[in-house]
PDB file of C-alpha atoms in Angstrom:
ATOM      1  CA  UNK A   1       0.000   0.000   0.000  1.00  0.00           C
ATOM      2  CA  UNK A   2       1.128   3.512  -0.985  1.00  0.00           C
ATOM      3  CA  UNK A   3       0.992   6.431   1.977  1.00  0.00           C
ATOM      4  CA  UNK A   4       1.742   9.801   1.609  1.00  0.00           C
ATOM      5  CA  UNK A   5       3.586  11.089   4.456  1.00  0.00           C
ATOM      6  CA  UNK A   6       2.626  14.693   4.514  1.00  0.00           C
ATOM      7  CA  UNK A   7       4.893  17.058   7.486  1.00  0.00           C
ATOM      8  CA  UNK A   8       4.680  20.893   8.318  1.00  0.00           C
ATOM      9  CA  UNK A   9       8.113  21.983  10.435  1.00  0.00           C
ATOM     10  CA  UNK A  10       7.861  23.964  13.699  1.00  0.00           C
ATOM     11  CA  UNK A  11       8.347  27.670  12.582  1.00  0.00           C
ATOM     12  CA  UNK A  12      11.897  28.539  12.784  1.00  0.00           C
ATOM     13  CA  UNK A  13      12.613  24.942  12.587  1.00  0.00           C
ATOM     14  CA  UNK A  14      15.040  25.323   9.362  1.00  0.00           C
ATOM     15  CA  UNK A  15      18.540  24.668  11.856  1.00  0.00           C
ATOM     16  CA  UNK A  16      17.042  21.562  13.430  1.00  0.00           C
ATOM     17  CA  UNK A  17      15.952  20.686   9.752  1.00  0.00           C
ATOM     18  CA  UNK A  18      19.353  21.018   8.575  1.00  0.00           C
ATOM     19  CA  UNK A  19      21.281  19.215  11.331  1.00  0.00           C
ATOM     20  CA  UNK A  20      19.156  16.063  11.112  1.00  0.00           C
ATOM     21  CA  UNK A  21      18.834  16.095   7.442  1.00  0.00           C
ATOM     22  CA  UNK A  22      21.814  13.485   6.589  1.00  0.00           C
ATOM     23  CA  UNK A  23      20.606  11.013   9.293  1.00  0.00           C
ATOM     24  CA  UNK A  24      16.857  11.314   7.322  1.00  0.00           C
ATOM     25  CA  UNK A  25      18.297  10.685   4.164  1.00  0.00           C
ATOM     26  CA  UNK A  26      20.342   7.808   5.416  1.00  0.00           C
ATOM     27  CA  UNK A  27      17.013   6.555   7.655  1.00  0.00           C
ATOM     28  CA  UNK A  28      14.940   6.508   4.207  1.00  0.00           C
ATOM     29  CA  UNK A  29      17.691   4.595   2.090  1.00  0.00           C
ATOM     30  CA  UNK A  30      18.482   1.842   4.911  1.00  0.00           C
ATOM     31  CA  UNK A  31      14.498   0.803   5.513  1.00  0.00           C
ATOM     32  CA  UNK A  32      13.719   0.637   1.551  1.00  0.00           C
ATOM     33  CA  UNK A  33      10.238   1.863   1.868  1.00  0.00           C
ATOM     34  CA  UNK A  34      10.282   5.303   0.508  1.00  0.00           C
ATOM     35  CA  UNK A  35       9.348   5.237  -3.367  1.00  0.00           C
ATOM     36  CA  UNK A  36       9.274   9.057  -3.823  1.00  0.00           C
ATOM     37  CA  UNK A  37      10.337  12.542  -1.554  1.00  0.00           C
ATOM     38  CA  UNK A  38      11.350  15.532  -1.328  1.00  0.00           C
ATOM     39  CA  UNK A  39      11.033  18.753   1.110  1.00  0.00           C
ATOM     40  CA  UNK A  40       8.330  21.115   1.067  1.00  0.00           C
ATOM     41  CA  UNK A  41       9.294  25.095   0.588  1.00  0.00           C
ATOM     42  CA  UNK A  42       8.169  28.346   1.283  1.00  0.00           C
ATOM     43  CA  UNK A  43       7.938  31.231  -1.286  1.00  0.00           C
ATOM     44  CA  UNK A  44      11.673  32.037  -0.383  1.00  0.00           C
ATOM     45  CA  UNK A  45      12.489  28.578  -1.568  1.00  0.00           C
ATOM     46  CA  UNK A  46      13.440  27.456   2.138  1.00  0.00           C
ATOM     47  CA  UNK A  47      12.252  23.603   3.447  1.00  0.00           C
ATOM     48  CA  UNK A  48       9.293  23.934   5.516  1.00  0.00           C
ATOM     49  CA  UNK A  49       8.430  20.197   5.464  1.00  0.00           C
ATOM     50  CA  UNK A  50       8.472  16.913   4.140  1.00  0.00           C
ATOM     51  CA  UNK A  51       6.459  14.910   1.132  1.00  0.00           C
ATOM     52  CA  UNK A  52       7.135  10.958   1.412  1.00  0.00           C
ATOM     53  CA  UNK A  53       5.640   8.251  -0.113  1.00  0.00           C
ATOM     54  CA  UNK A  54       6.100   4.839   1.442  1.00  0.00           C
ATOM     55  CA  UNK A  55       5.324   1.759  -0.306  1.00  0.00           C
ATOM     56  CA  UNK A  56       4.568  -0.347   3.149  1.00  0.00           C
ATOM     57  CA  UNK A  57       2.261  -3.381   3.945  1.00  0.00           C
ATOM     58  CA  UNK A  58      -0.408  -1.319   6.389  1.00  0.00           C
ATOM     59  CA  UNK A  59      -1.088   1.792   8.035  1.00  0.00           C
ATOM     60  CA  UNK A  60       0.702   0.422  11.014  1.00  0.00           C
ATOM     61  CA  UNK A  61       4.101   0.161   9.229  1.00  0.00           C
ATOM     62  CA  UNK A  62       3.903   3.476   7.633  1.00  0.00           C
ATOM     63  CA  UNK A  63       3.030   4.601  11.299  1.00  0.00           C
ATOM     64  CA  UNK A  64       6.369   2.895  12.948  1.00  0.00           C
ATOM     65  CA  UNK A  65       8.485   4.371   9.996  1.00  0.00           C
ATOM     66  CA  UNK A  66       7.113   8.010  10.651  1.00  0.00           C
ATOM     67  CA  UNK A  67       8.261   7.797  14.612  1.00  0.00           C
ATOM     68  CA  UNK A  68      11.846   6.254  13.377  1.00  0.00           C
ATOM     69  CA  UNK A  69      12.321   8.802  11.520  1.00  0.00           C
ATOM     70  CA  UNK A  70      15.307  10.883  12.788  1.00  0.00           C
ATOM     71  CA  UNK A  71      13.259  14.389  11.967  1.00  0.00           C
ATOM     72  CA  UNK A  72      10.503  12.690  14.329  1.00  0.00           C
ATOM     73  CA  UNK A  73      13.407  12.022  16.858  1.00  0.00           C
ATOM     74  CA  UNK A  74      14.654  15.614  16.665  1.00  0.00           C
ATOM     75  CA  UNK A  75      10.952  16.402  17.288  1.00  0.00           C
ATOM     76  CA  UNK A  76      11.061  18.766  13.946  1.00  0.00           C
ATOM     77  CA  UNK A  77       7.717  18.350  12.855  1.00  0.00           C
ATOM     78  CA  UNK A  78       4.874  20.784  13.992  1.00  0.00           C
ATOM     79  CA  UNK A  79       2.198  18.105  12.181  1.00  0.00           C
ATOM     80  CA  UNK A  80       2.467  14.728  10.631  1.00  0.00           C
ATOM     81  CA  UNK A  81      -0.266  13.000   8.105  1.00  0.00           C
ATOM     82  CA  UNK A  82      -0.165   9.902   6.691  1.00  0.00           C
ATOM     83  CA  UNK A  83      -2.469   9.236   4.266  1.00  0.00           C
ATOM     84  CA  UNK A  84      -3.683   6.589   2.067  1.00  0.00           C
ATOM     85  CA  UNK A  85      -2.505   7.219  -1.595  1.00  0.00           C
ATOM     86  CA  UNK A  86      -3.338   5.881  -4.940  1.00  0.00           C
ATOM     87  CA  UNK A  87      -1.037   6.375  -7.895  1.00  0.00           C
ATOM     88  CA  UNK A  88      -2.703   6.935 -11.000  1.00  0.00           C
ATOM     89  CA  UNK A  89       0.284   8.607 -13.598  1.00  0.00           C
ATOM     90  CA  UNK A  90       3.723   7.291 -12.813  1.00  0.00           C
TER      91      UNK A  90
END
């Protein structure tokens, strides 16, 4: 199942952003689940969040791989949705 992993930094967050970012990227190529991602920006062009898409069995497992996530350690995030997503144009 496909889930869209949808997550809005803390204002001012961009320092905590930046100082976990390498332990993220490493976090999403060691578990093999994330398909597609990419920050979110702001009109300035500066990361504000996070798009992933994890390609996981249930809810449940997209769910554990959002709270390993080393920007969920570093408690980055201001909100976090995971939703059900469908992929209709590759």
């Amino acid at each position: 199942m496909l889930v869209a992993l949808i997550a809005r930094d803390k204002p001012g967050a961009l320092q905590t952003r930046n100082d976990n970012r390498q332990k993220h990227l490493d976090y999403i190529k060691a578990t093999g689940v994330v398909t597609q991602a990419g920050p979110l920006l702001d009109d300035a062009g500066e990361m504000t969040g996070s798009l992933v898409i994890l390609d996981v069995p249930d809810m449940d497992a997209a769910k554990s791989w959002a709270a390993g996530d080393p920007y969920a350690a570093a408690e980055l995030f201001e909100s976090v949705d995971l939703i059900q997503w469908n992929r209709v144009i590759a």
